[in-house]
Coordinates of N, CA and C in Angstrom, one line a residue:
M1 N 90.9 50.3 261.7 CA 91.8 50.6 260.6 C 92.7 49.3 260.4
S2 N 92.7 48.8 259.2 CA 93.5 47.6 259.0 C 94.8 48.0 258.2
R3 N 95.8 47.1 258.3 CA 97.1 47.4 257.7 C 97.5 46.2 256.9
N4 N 97.9 46.4 255.7 CA 98.4 45.3 254.9 C 99.6 45.8 254.1
S5 N 100.5 44.9 253.9 CA 101.7 45.2 253.1 C 101.5 44.7 251.7
H6 N 101.8 45.6 250.8 CA 101.6 45.3 249.3 C 102.9 45.4 248.6
P7 N 103.7 44.3 248.4 CA 104.8 44.4 247.5 C 104.2 44.4 246.1
N8 N 105.0 45.0 245.2 CA 104.5 45.2 243.8 C 105.7 44.9 242.9
T9 N 105.5 44.2 241.8 CA 106.6 43.9 240.9 C 106.6 44.9 239.8
G10 N 106.0 46.0 240.0 CA 106.0 47.1 239.0 C 105.3 46.6 237.7
S11 N 104.0 46.2 237.9 CA 103.3 45.7 236.8 C 103.1 46.7 235.7
G12 N 103.3 48.0 236.0 CA 103.2 49.0 235.0 C 104.6 49.3 234.3
S13 N 105.6 48.6 234.7 CA 106.9 49.0 234.2 C 107.5 47.9 233.3
R14 N 108.5 48.3 232.5 CA 109.0 47.5 231.4 C 110.0 46.5 232.0
T15 N 110.6 46.8 233.1 CA 111.7 45.9 233.6 C 111.2 45.0 234.7
A16 N 112.0 44.1 235.1 CA 111.7 43.1 236.2 C 112.1 43.6 237.5
R17 N 112.6 44.9 237.6 CA 113.1 45.4 238.9 C 111.9 45.5 239.9
T18 N 112.1 44.8 241.0 CA 111.0 44.7 242.0 C 111.0 46.0 242.8
V19 N 109.8 46.6 243.0 CA 109.7 47.8 243.8 C 108.9 47.4 245.0
E20 N 109.4 47.6 246.2 CA 108.7 47.2 247.4 C 107.9 48.4 247.9
F21 N 106.6 48.3 247.8 CA 105.7 49.4 248.4 C 105.6 49.1 249.9
G22 N 105.4 50.2 250.6 CA 105.3 50.0 252.1 C 103.9 49.6 252.5
R23 N 103.6 49.8 253.7 CA 102.4 49.3 254.3 C 101.2 50.2 253.9
T24 N 100.0 49.5 253.6 CA 98.8 50.2 253.3 C 97.9 50.3 254.4
Y25 N 97.3 51.4 254.7 CA 96.4 51.7 255.8 C 95.0 51.9 255.2
V26 N 94.0 51.3 255.8 CA 92.6 51.5 255.3 C 91.7 52.1 256.4
V27 N 91.0 53.1 256.0 CA 90.0 53.7 256.8 C 88.6 53.3 256.3
R28 N 87.9 52.5 257.0 CA 86.6 51.9 256.5 C 85.5 52.9 256.7
P29 N 84.5 52.8 255.8 CA 83.4 53.7 255.8 C 82.5 53.4 257.1
R30 N 82.0 54.5 257.7 CA 81.2 54.4 258.9 C 79.7 54.1 258.5
G31 N 79.4 54.5 257.3 CA 78.0 54.3 256.8 C 78.0 53.4 255.6
K32 N 77.1 53.5 254.7 CA 77.0 52.7 253.5 C 78.2 53.0 252.6
H33 N 78.8 52.0 252.1 CA 80.0 52.1 251.3 C 79.6 52.6 249.8
Q34 N 79.8 53.8 249.5 CA 79.5 54.3 248.2 C 80.7 54.7 247.3
A35 N 81.8 54.9 247.9 CA 83.0 55.4 247.2 C 84.3 54.9 247.9
T36 N 85.3 54.7 247.1 CA 86.7 54.3 247.6 C 87.7 55.3 247.0
I37 N 88.5 55.9 247.8 CA 89.5 56.8 247.3 C 90.9 56.4 247.8
V38 N 91.8 56.3 246.9 CA 93.2 56.1 247.3 C 93.8 57.4 247.6
W39 N 94.4 57.6 248.8 CA 95.0 58.9 249.1 C 96.5 58.7 249.2
L40 N 97.3 59.6 248.5 CA 98.7 59.4 248.4 C 99.5 60.5 249.1
H41 N 100.4 60.1 250.0 CA 101.2 61.0 250.8 C 102.3 61.8 250.0
G42 N 102.9 62.7 250.7 CA 104.0 63.5 250.1 C 105.3 62.8 250.3
L43 N 106.4 63.4 249.7 CA 107.7 62.9 249.8 C 108.2 62.7 251.3
G44 N 108.7 61.5 251.6 CA 109.2 61.2 252.9 C 108.1 60.9 253.9
D45 N 106.9 60.9 253.6 CA 105.8 60.6 254.5 C 105.3 59.1 254.4
N46 N 104.2 58.8 255.0 CA 103.7 57.4 254.9 C 102.2 57.4 254.9
G47 N 101.6 56.2 254.7 CA 100.1 56.1 254.6 C 99.5 56.2 256.0
S48 N 100.2 56.0 257.1 CA 99.6 56.1 258.4 C 99.2 57.6 258.7
S49 N 100.0 58.5 258.4 CA 99.6 59.9 258.7 C 98.5 60.4 257.8
S50 N 98.4 59.9 256.5 CA 97.2 60.2 255.7 C 96.0 59.6 256.3
S51 N 96.0 58.4 256.8 CA 94.8 57.8 257.3 C 94.3 58.5 258.6
Q52 N 95.2 59.0 259.4 CA 94.8 59.8 260.6 C 94.1 61.1 260.2
L53 N 94.6 61.7 259.1 CA 94.0 63.0 258.7 C 92.6 62.7 258.1
L54 N 92.4 61.6 257.4 CA 91.2 61.3 256.6 C 90.1 60.7 257.5
E55 N 90.5 60.0 258.6 CA 89.4 59.3 259.4 C 88.6 60.3 260.2
S56 N 89.2 61.6 260.3 CA 88.4 62.6 261.0 C 87.4 63.4 260.2
L57 N 87.4 63.1 258.8 CA 86.5 63.8 257.9 C 85.1 63.3 258.1
P58 N 84.1 64.2 257.9 CA 82.7 63.8 258.0 C 82.2 63.2 256.7
L59 N 82.8 62.2 256.2 CA 82.4 61.5 255.0 C 82.2 60.0 255.3
A60 N 81.1 59.7 255.8 CA 80.8 58.4 256.3 C 80.7 57.3 255.2
N61 N 80.5 57.7 254.0 CA 80.3 56.7 252.9 C 81.5 56.4 252.1
I62 N 82.7 57.0 252.5 CA 83.9 56.8 251.7 C 84.9 55.8 252.5
K63 N 85.4 54.9 251.7 CA 86.5 54.1 252.2 C 87.8 54.7 251.7
W64 N 88.8 55.0 252.6 CA 90.0 55.6 252.2 C 91.1 54.5 252.2
I65 N 91.9 54.4 251.1 CA 93.0 53.4 251.1 C 94.3 54.3 251.0
C66 N 95.2 54.1 252.0 CA 96.3 55.0 252.1 C 97.6 54.2 252.0
P67 N 98.1 54.0 250.8 CA 99.4 53.2 250.7 C 100.6 54.0 251.1
T68 N 101.7 53.3 251.2 CA 103.0 53.9 251.5 C 103.9 53.7 250.3
A69 N 104.6 54.8 249.8 CA 105.5 54.7 248.7 C 106.7 53.8 249.0
P70 N 107.4 53.3 247.9 CA 108.7 52.6 248.1 C 109.7 53.6 248.7
T71 N 110.7 53.1 249.4 CA 111.9 53.9 249.7 C 112.9 53.8 248.6
R72 N 113.3 55.0 248.1 CA 114.2 55.0 247.0 C 115.1 56.2 247.1
P73 N 116.3 56.2 246.5 CA 117.2 57.4 246.5 C 116.5 58.5 245.7
V74 N 116.5 59.7 246.2 CA 115.8 60.9 245.6 C 116.8 61.9 245.2
T75 N 116.9 62.2 243.9 CA 117.8 63.2 243.4 C 117.8 64.5 244.1
L76 N 116.5 65.0 244.3 CA 116.3 66.3 244.9 C 117.0 66.4 246.3
L77 N 117.1 65.2 247.0 CA 117.8 65.2 248.3 C 119.2 64.7 248.2
G78 N 119.8 64.8 247.1 CA 121.2 64.4 246.9 C 121.4 62.9 246.9
G79 N 120.3 62.2 246.6 CA 120.4 60.7 246.5 C 120.0 60.1 247.9
F80 N 119.6 60.9 248.9 CA 119.2 60.3 250.2 C 117.9 59.5 250.0
P81 N 117.9 58.3 250.5 CA 116.7 57.4 250.3 C 115.5 57.8 251.2
C82 N 114.4 58.0 250.7 CA 113.2 58.2 251.5 C 111.9 57.7 250.7
T83 N 110.8 57.7 251.3 CA 109.6 57.2 250.6 C 109.2 58.2 249.5
A84 N 109.1 57.7 248.3 CA 108.8 58.6 247.1 C 108.1 57.7 246.1
W85 N 107.1 58.3 245.5 CA 106.3 57.6 244.4 C 107.2 57.5 243.1
F86 N 108.1 58.4 243.0 CA 109.0 58.4 241.8 C 110.2 59.3 242.2
D87 N 111.3 59.2 241.4 CA 112.4 60.0 241.7 C 112.2 61.4 241.1
A88 N 112.7 62.4 241.7 CA 112.5 63.8 241.2 C 113.7 64.6 241.5
G89 N 114.1 65.4 240.5 CA 115.2 66.4 240.7 C 114.7 67.7 241.2
E90 N 113.4 68.0 240.9 CA 112.7 69.2 241.5 C 111.2 68.9 241.5
L91 N 110.5 69.6 242.4 CA 109.1 69.3 242.6 C 108.3 70.3 241.7
S92 N 108.3 70.0 240.4 CA 107.5 70.8 239.5 C 107.5 70.1 238.1
E93 N 106.6 70.6 237.2 CA 106.5 70.0 235.9 C 107.7 70.2 235.0
D94 N 108.6 71.1 235.5 CA 109.8 71.4 234.7 C 110.9 70.3 234.8
G95 N 110.8 69.5 235.9 CA 111.8 68.5 236.1 C 111.7 67.4 235.1
S96 N 112.8 66.6 235.0 CA 112.7 65.4 234.1 C 111.9 64.3 234.8
N97 N 111.1 63.5 234.1 CA 110.2 62.6 234.7 C 110.8 61.2 234.7
D98 N 110.6 60.5 235.9 CA 110.9 59.1 236.1 C 109.8 58.3 235.6
W99 N 109.6 58.1 234.3 CA 108.4 57.5 233.8 C 108.2 56.0 234.3
E100 N 109.3 55.3 234.4 CA 109.2 53.9 234.8 C 108.5 53.8 236.2
A101 N 109.0 54.7 237.2 CA 108.5 54.7 238.5 C 107.1 55.3 238.5
L102 N 106.8 56.3 237.7 CA 105.4 56.8 237.6 C 104.4 55.7 237.2
D103 N 104.8 55.0 236.2 CA 104.0 53.9 235.7 C 103.8 52.8 236.8
A104 N 104.9 52.4 237.5 CA 104.8 51.4 238.5 C 103.9 51.8 239.6
S105 N 104.1 53.1 240.1 CA 103.2 53.5 241.2 C 101.8 53.7 240.7
A106 N 101.5 54.1 239.5 CA 100.2 54.3 239.0 C 99.5 52.9 238.9
A107 N 100.3 51.9 238.5 CA 99.8 50.5 238.5 C 99.4 49.9 239.8
H108 N 100.3 50.2 240.8 CA 100.0 49.8 242.2 C 98.7 50.4 242.7
I109 N 98.5 51.7 242.5 CA 97.3 52.4 242.9 C 96.1 51.8 242.2
A110 N 96.2 51.6 240.9 CA 95.0 51.1 240.2 C 94.7 49.7 240.7
N111 N 95.7 48.9 241.0 CA 95.6 47.6 241.6 C 94.8 47.6 242.9
L112 N 95.1 48.6 243.7 CA 94.3 48.7 245.0 C 92.9 49.0 244.8
L113 N 92.5 49.7 243.7 CA 91.1 50.0 243.4 C 90.4 49.0 242.5
S114 N 91.1 48.1 241.9 CA 90.5 47.2 240.9 C 89.6 46.1 241.5
T115 N 89.8 45.9 242.8 CA 89.0 44.8 243.5 C 87.8 45.4 244.2
E116 N 87.5 46.7 244.1 CA 86.3 47.3 244.7 C 85.1 46.9 244.0
P117 N 83.9 46.8 244.7 CA 82.7 46.4 244.1 C 82.3 47.3 243.0
A118 N 81.6 46.8 242.0 CA 81.2 47.5 240.7 C 80.4 48.7 241.0
D119 N 79.6 48.7 242.1 CA 78.7 49.9 242.3 C 79.3 50.9 243.2
V120 N 80.6 50.7 243.5 CA 81.3 51.7 244.3 C 82.2 52.6 243.4
K121 N 82.0 53.9 243.5 CA 82.8 54.9 242.7 C 84.2 55.0 243.2
V122 N 85.2 55.1 242.3 CA 86.5 55.2 242.8 C 87.3 56.4 242.3
G123 N 88.2 56.9 243.2 CA 89.0 58.1 242.8 C 90.3 58.0 243.5
I124 N 91.1 59.1 243.2 CA 92.5 59.2 243.7 C 92.7 60.6 244.2
G125 N 93.4 60.8 245.3 CA 93.7 62.1 245.8 C 95.1 62.1 246.4
G126 N 95.7 63.2 246.7 CA 97.0 63.2 247.3 C 97.5 64.6 247.6
F127 N 98.6 64.6 248.3 CA 99.3 65.9 248.7 C 100.7 65.9 248.1
S128 N 101.1 67.1 247.5 CA 102.4 67.3 247.0 C 102.8 66.3 246.0
M129 N 103.8 65.4 246.2 CA 104.2 64.4 245.2 C 103.1 63.4 245.1
G130 N 102.3 63.2 246.1 CA 101.1 62.4 246.0 C 100.0 63.0 245.1
A131 N 99.9 64.3 245.1 CA 99.0 65.0 244.2 C 99.5 64.9 242.7
A132 N 100.8 64.9 242.5 CA 101.4 64.7 241.2 C 101.1 63.3 240.7
M133 N 101.1 62.4 241.6 CA 100.8 61.0 241.3 C 99.4 60.8 240.9
A134 N 98.5 61.5 241.7 CA 97.1 61.4 241.4 C 96.8 62.0 240.0
L135 N 97.4 63.1 239.7 CA 97.2 63.8 238.3 C 97.8 62.9 237.2
Y136 N 98.9 62.3 237.5 CA 99.5 61.3 236.5 C 98.5 60.2 236.2
S137 N 97.9 59.6 237.3 CA 97.0 58.6 237.2 C 95.7 59.0 236.4
A138 N 95.3 60.3 236.6 CA 94.2 60.9 235.8 C 94.5 60.9 234.3
T139 N 95.8 61.2 234.0 CA 96.1 61.2 232.5 C 96.2 59.8 232.0
C140 N 96.6 58.8 232.8 CA 96.6 57.4 232.3 C 95.2 56.9 232.1
Y141 N 94.3 57.3 233.0 CA 92.9 56.9 232.9 C 92.3 57.5 231.6
T142 N 92.6 58.8 231.4 CA 92.0 59.5 230.3 C 92.5 59.0 228.9
L143 N 93.8 58.6 228.9 CA 94.4 58.1 227.6 C 94.1 56.6 227.5
G144 N 93.6 56.0 228.6 CA 93.3 54.5 228.5 C 94.6 53.6 228.6
R145 N 95.7 54.2 229.0 CA 96.9 53.5 229.0 C 98.0 54.2 229.9
Y146 N 98.9 53.4 230.4 CA 100.1 54.0 231.1 C 101.0 54.5 230.1
G147 N 102.0 55.2 230.6 CA 103.0 55.8 229.7 C 103.7 54.7 228.8
N148 N 103.8 53.5 229.4 CA 104.5 52.4 228.7 C 103.6 51.7 227.7
G149 N 102.3 52.1 227.6 CA 101.4 51.5 226.6 C 100.5 50.4 227.2
N150 N 100.8 49.9 228.4 CA 99.9 48.9 229.0 C 98.5 49.6 229.3
P151 N 97.4 48.8 229.1 CA 96.1 49.4 229.4 C 95.8 49.8 230.8
Y152 N 95.1 50.9 231.0 CA 94.8 51.4 232.4 C 93.4 50.7 232.7
P153 N 93.4 50.0 233.9 CA 92.2 49.2 234.1 C 91.0 49.7 234.9
V154 N 91.1 51.0 235.4 CA 90.1 51.5 236.4 C 89.4 52.7 235.8
N155 N 88.1 52.8 236.2 CA 87.3 53.9 235.7 C 87.2 54.9 236.9
L156 N 88.1 56.0 236.8 CA 88.2 57.0 237.8 C 87.0 58.0 237.8
R157 N 86.5 58.3 239.0 CA 85.4 59.3 239.0 C 85.7 60.6 239.7
A158 N 86.8 60.7 240.3 CA 87.2 61.9 241.0 C 88.7 62.0 241.3
I159 N 89.3 63.2 241.1 CA 90.7 63.4 241.4 C 90.9 64.6 242.3
I160 N 91.7 64.5 243.3 CA 92.0 65.6 244.2 C 93.5 65.8 244.3
G161 N 94.0 67.0 244.1 CA 95.4 67.3 244.2 C 95.7 68.5 245.0
L162 N 96.3 68.3 246.2 CA 96.7 69.5 247.1 C 98.2 69.8 246.9
S163 N 98.5 71.0 246.6 CA 99.9 71.5 246.6 C 100.8 70.7 245.7
G164 N 100.3 70.3 244.5 CA 101.0 69.4 243.7 C 101.4 70.0 242.3
W165 N 101.6 69.2 241.4 CA 102.0 69.6 240.0 C 101.6 68.4 239.0
L166 N 101.7 68.7 237.7 CA 101.3 67.7 236.7 C 102.5 67.2 236.0
P167 N 102.9 65.9 236.2 CA 104.0 65.4 235.4 C 103.6 65.2 234.0
G168 N 104.4 65.5 233.0 CA 104.1 65.3 231.6 C 103.2 66.3 231.0
A169 N 103.2 67.5 231.7 CA 102.2 68.5 231.2 C 102.4 69.0 229.8
R170 N 103.7 69.0 229.4 CA 104.0 69.6 228.0 C 103.4 68.8 226.9
S171 N 103.3 67.5 227.0 CA 102.8 66.7 225.8 C 101.4 66.3 226.0
L172 N 100.7 66.6 227.1 CA 99.4 66.1 227.4 C 98.3 66.5 226.4
R173 N 98.3 67.8 226.0 CA 97.3 68.3 225.1 C 97.2 67.6 223.8
N174 N 98.4 67.4 223.2 CA 98.5 66.7 221.9 C 98.0 65.2 222.0
K175 N 98.4 64.6 223.1 CA 98.0 63.2 223.3 C 96.5 63.0 223.4
I176 N 95.9 63.9 224.2 CA 94.4 63.8 224.4 C 93.6 64.2 223.1
Q177 N 94.1 65.3 222.4 CA 93.4 65.7 221.3 C 93.5 64.8 220.1
S178 N 94.4 63.8 220.2 CA 94.4 62.8 219.1 C 93.5 61.6 219.3
S179 N 92.7 61.7 220.3 CA 91.8 60.5 220.6 C 90.4 61.1 221.1
H180 N 89.4 60.7 220.4 CA 88.0 61.1 220.7 C 87.6 60.6 222.1
D181 N 88.0 59.3 222.4 CA 87.6 58.7 223.7 C 88.3 59.5 224.8
A182 N 89.6 59.8 224.6 CA 90.4 60.5 225.6 C 89.8 61.9 225.9
G183 N 89.4 62.6 224.8 CA 88.7 63.9 225.0 C 87.5 63.8 225.8
R184 N 86.7 62.8 225.5 CA 85.4 62.6 226.3 C 85.7 62.3 227.7
R185 N 86.6 61.4 228.0 CA 87.0 61.1 229.4 C 87.5 62.3 230.2
A186 N 88.4 63.1 229.5 CA 89.0 64.3 230.1 C 87.9 65.3 230.4
A187 N 86.9 65.5 229.5 CA 85.8 66.5 229.8 C 85.0 66.2 230.9
S188 N 84.8 64.9 231.2 CA 83.9 64.5 232.3 C 84.5 64.1 233.6
L189 N 85.8 64.1 233.7 CA 86.5 63.7 235.0 C 86.5 64.9 235.9
P190 N 85.9 64.8 237.1 CA 86.0 65.9 238.1 C 87.3 66.0 238.7
I191 N 87.9 67.1 238.7 CA 89.3 67.3 239.4 C 89.2 68.6 240.3
L192 N 89.7 68.4 241.5 CA 89.8 69.5 242.4 C 91.3 69.7 242.8
L193 N 91.8 70.9 242.5 CA 93.1 71.3 242.8 C 93.1 72.5 243.8
C194 N 93.9 72.3 244.9 CA 94.1 73.4 245.9 C 95.5 73.7 246.0
H195 N 95.9 75.0 246.2 CA 97.3 75.3 246.4 C 97.4 76.6 247.2
G196 N 98.4 76.6 248.1 CA 98.7 77.7 248.9 C 99.5 78.8 248.2
M197 N 99.2 80.0 248.3 CA 99.9 81.1 247.6 C 101.2 81.4 248.2
S198 N 101.5 80.9 249.4 CA 102.8 81.1 250.1 C 103.6 79.8 250.1
D199 N 103.2 78.8 249.2 CA 103.9 77.5 249.2 C 105.4 77.7 248.8
D200 N 106.3 77.4 249.6 CA 107.8 77.6 249.3 C 108.4 76.2 248.9
V201 N 107.6 75.1 248.8 CA 108.2 73.8 248.4 C 107.8 73.5 247.0
V202 N 106.5 73.5 246.7 CA 106.0 73.4 245.3 C 105.3 74.8 245.1
N203 N 106.1 75.6 244.4 CA 105.6 77.0 244.2 C 104.2 77.1 243.6
Y204 N 103.5 78.1 244.1 CA 102.1 78.3 243.7 C 102.0 78.3 242.2
R205 N 102.9 78.9 241.5 CA 102.8 79.1 240.0 C 102.8 77.7 239.3
H206 N 103.4 76.7 240.0 CA 103.3 75.3 239.4 C 101.9 74.7 239.5
G207 N 101.3 75.0 240.6 CA 99.9 74.6 240.8 C 99.0 75.3 239.7
E208 N 99.2 76.6 239.6 CA 98.4 77.4 238.6 C 98.7 76.9 237.2
K209 N 99.9 76.6 236.9 CA 100.3 76.1 235.5 C 99.7 74.8 235.2
S210 N 99.7 73.9 236.3 CA 99.1 72.6 236.1 C 97.6 72.7 235.8
A211 N 96.9 73.5 236.5 CA 95.5 73.8 236.3 C 95.3 74.2 234.8
H212 N 96.1 75.2 234.4 CA 96.0 75.7 233.0 C 96.3 74.6 232.0
S213 N 97.3 73.8 232.2 CA 97.7 72.7 231.3 C 96.5 71.7 231.1
L214 N 95.9 71.3 232.3 CA 94.8 70.4 232.3 C 93.6 71.0 231.6
N215 N 93.3 72.3 231.9 CA 92.2 73.0 231.2 C 92.4 73.0 229.7
S216 N 93.5 73.3 229.2 CA 93.7 73.5 227.8 C 93.8 72.1 227.1
A217 N 94.1 71.0 227.9 CA 94.1 69.7 227.3 C 92.6 69.1 227.2
G218 N 91.7 69.8 227.8 CA 90.3 69.4 227.7 C 89.6 68.9 229.0
F219 N 90.3 69.1 230.1 CA 89.8 68.8 231.4 C 88.9 69.9 231.9
R220 N 87.6 69.9 231.4 CA 86.7 71.0 231.6 C 86.1 71.0 233.0
N221 N 86.1 69.8 233.7 CA 85.4 69.7 235.0 C 86.4 69.9 236.1
L222 N 87.1 71.0 236.0 CA 88.2 71.3 237.0 C 87.9 72.5 237.8
T223 N 88.2 72.3 239.1 CA 88.1 73.4 240.1 C 89.5 73.7 240.7
F224 N 89.9 75.0 240.6 CA 91.2 75.4 241.2 C 91.0 76.4 242.3
K225 N 91.4 76.0 243.5 CA 91.2 76.9 244.7 C 92.6 77.3 245.2
S226 N 92.7 78.6 245.3 CA 94.0 79.1 245.9 C 93.7 79.7 247.3
Y227 N 94.7 79.5 248.2 CA 94.6 79.9 249.6 C 95.7 80.9 250.0
D228 N 95.2 82.1 250.3 CA 96.1 83.2 250.6 C 96.9 82.9 251.9
G229 N 98.2 83.0 251.9 CA 99.0 82.8 253.1 C 99.3 81.4 253.5
L230 N 98.7 80.4 252.7 CA 99.0 79.0 253.0 C 100.3 78.5 252.4
G231 N 101.1 77.9 253.3 CA 102.4 77.3 252.8 C 102.2 75.9 252.3
H232 N 103.2 75.0 252.5 CA 103.2 73.6 252.0 C 102.6 72.7 253.1
Y233 N 101.4 72.8 253.4 CA 100.7 72.0 254.3 C 99.2 72.1 254.1
T234 N 98.4 71.3 254.8 CA 96.9 71.4 254.7 C 96.3 72.1 255.9
I235 N 95.2 72.7 255.6 CA 94.5 73.4 256.7 C 93.0 72.9 256.7
P236 N 92.3 73.0 257.8 CA 90.9 72.6 257.9 C 90.0 73.1 256.8
A237 N 90.2 74.4 256.4 CA 89.4 75.0 255.3 C 89.5 74.2 254.0
E238 N 90.7 73.7 253.8 CA 91.0 72.9 252.6 C 90.3 71.6 252.7
M239 N 90.3 70.9 253.8 CA 89.7 69.6 254.0 C 88.1 69.8 253.9
D240 N 87.6 70.9 254.4 CA 86.2 71.2 254.3 C 85.8 71.4 252.8
E241 N 86.7 72.0 252.0 CA 86.5 72.1 250.6 C 86.4 70.8 249.9
I242 N 87.3 69.8 250.3 CA 87.2 68.5 249.8 C 85.9 67.8 250.1
C243 N 85.4 67.9 251.3 CA 84.1 67.3 251.7 C 83.0 67.9 250.9
N244 N 83.0 69.2 250.8 CA 81.9 69.9 250.1 C 81.9 69.6 248.6
W245 N 83.1 69.4 248.0 CA 83.2 69.1 246.6 C 82.9 67.6 246.3
L246 N 83.4 66.7 247.1 CA 83.2 65.3 246.9 C 81.8 64.8 247.0
T247 N 81.0 65.4 248.0 CA 79.7 64.9 248.2 C 78.8 65.0 247.0
P248 N 78.7 66.1 246.3 CA 77.9 66.2 245.1 C 78.5 65.4 243.9
K249 N 79.8 65.5 243.8 CA 80.5 64.9 242.6 C 80.3 63.4 242.6
L250 N 80.3 62.8 243.8 CA 80.1 61.3 243.9 C 78.7 60.9 244.3
G251 N 77.8 61.9 244.4 CA 76.4 61.6 244.8 C 76.3 60.9 246.1
L252 N 77.1 61.3 247.1 CA 77.1 60.6 248.4 C 75.8 60.9 249.2
E253 N 75.5 60.0 250.1 CA 74.3 60.2 250.9 C 74.3 61.5 251.6
G254 N 73.1 62.1 251.7 CA 73.0 63.5 252.3 C 73.1 64.6 251.3
F255 N 73.5 64.2 250.0 CA 73.5 65.3 249.0 C 72.1 65.5 248.4
R256 N 71.7 66.8 248.4 CA 70.4 67.1 247.8 C 70.7 68.1 246.6
P257 N 70.4 67.6 245.4 CA 70.7 68.4 244.2 C 69.8 69.7 244.2

């Protein structure tokens, strides 16, 4: 597992304010390299814990890139600084969105994927705020641009969101329906959403609402899995679901159609 530090000047943002991303952890594929997925941690966590979770999965053909978010004051925590992909007053699509930080983080993530070989399929996954970030990246890819209008450079092939929500849900449908290309990309992008029905941090209804918003905006290739009794954490059954879903979606070795 290698570790690199990636400062980022917020290439997706309008201002020159430098955002320092933390350390990036890489889990290398044990077999033939067929896919690369950036995995995004939740609020206050880091890339190291993501990499430890992912390296135990039976997915030998995937390279996992696990970045660490910048440390920033978080409104939800009364301004206390911790690792966060963007500032949030609440963990739901009802909160006001920190568009500048969403764009800067989405650009950092796309940057991590942009140097992968052309024959390697790329995707983004995450937990909680990381899932929100993965879904925001999915909307940038679909629209072909970040919120600030800069072009989105990566061709995403899979999105996974655990216990998360969709930033910008309210305006998404209108934006996608105004572009034929966006509609086509939305219809073909595979998305897996999982949410615990006893989640007391990001309420289950926010996960359900996000799935509905994506569906009505034209994301037809979407799977939503609910887990009875699951709180705001991951369980082996959920990780098994990811493995079973990713293998055919990315055509990984061992998949028999």
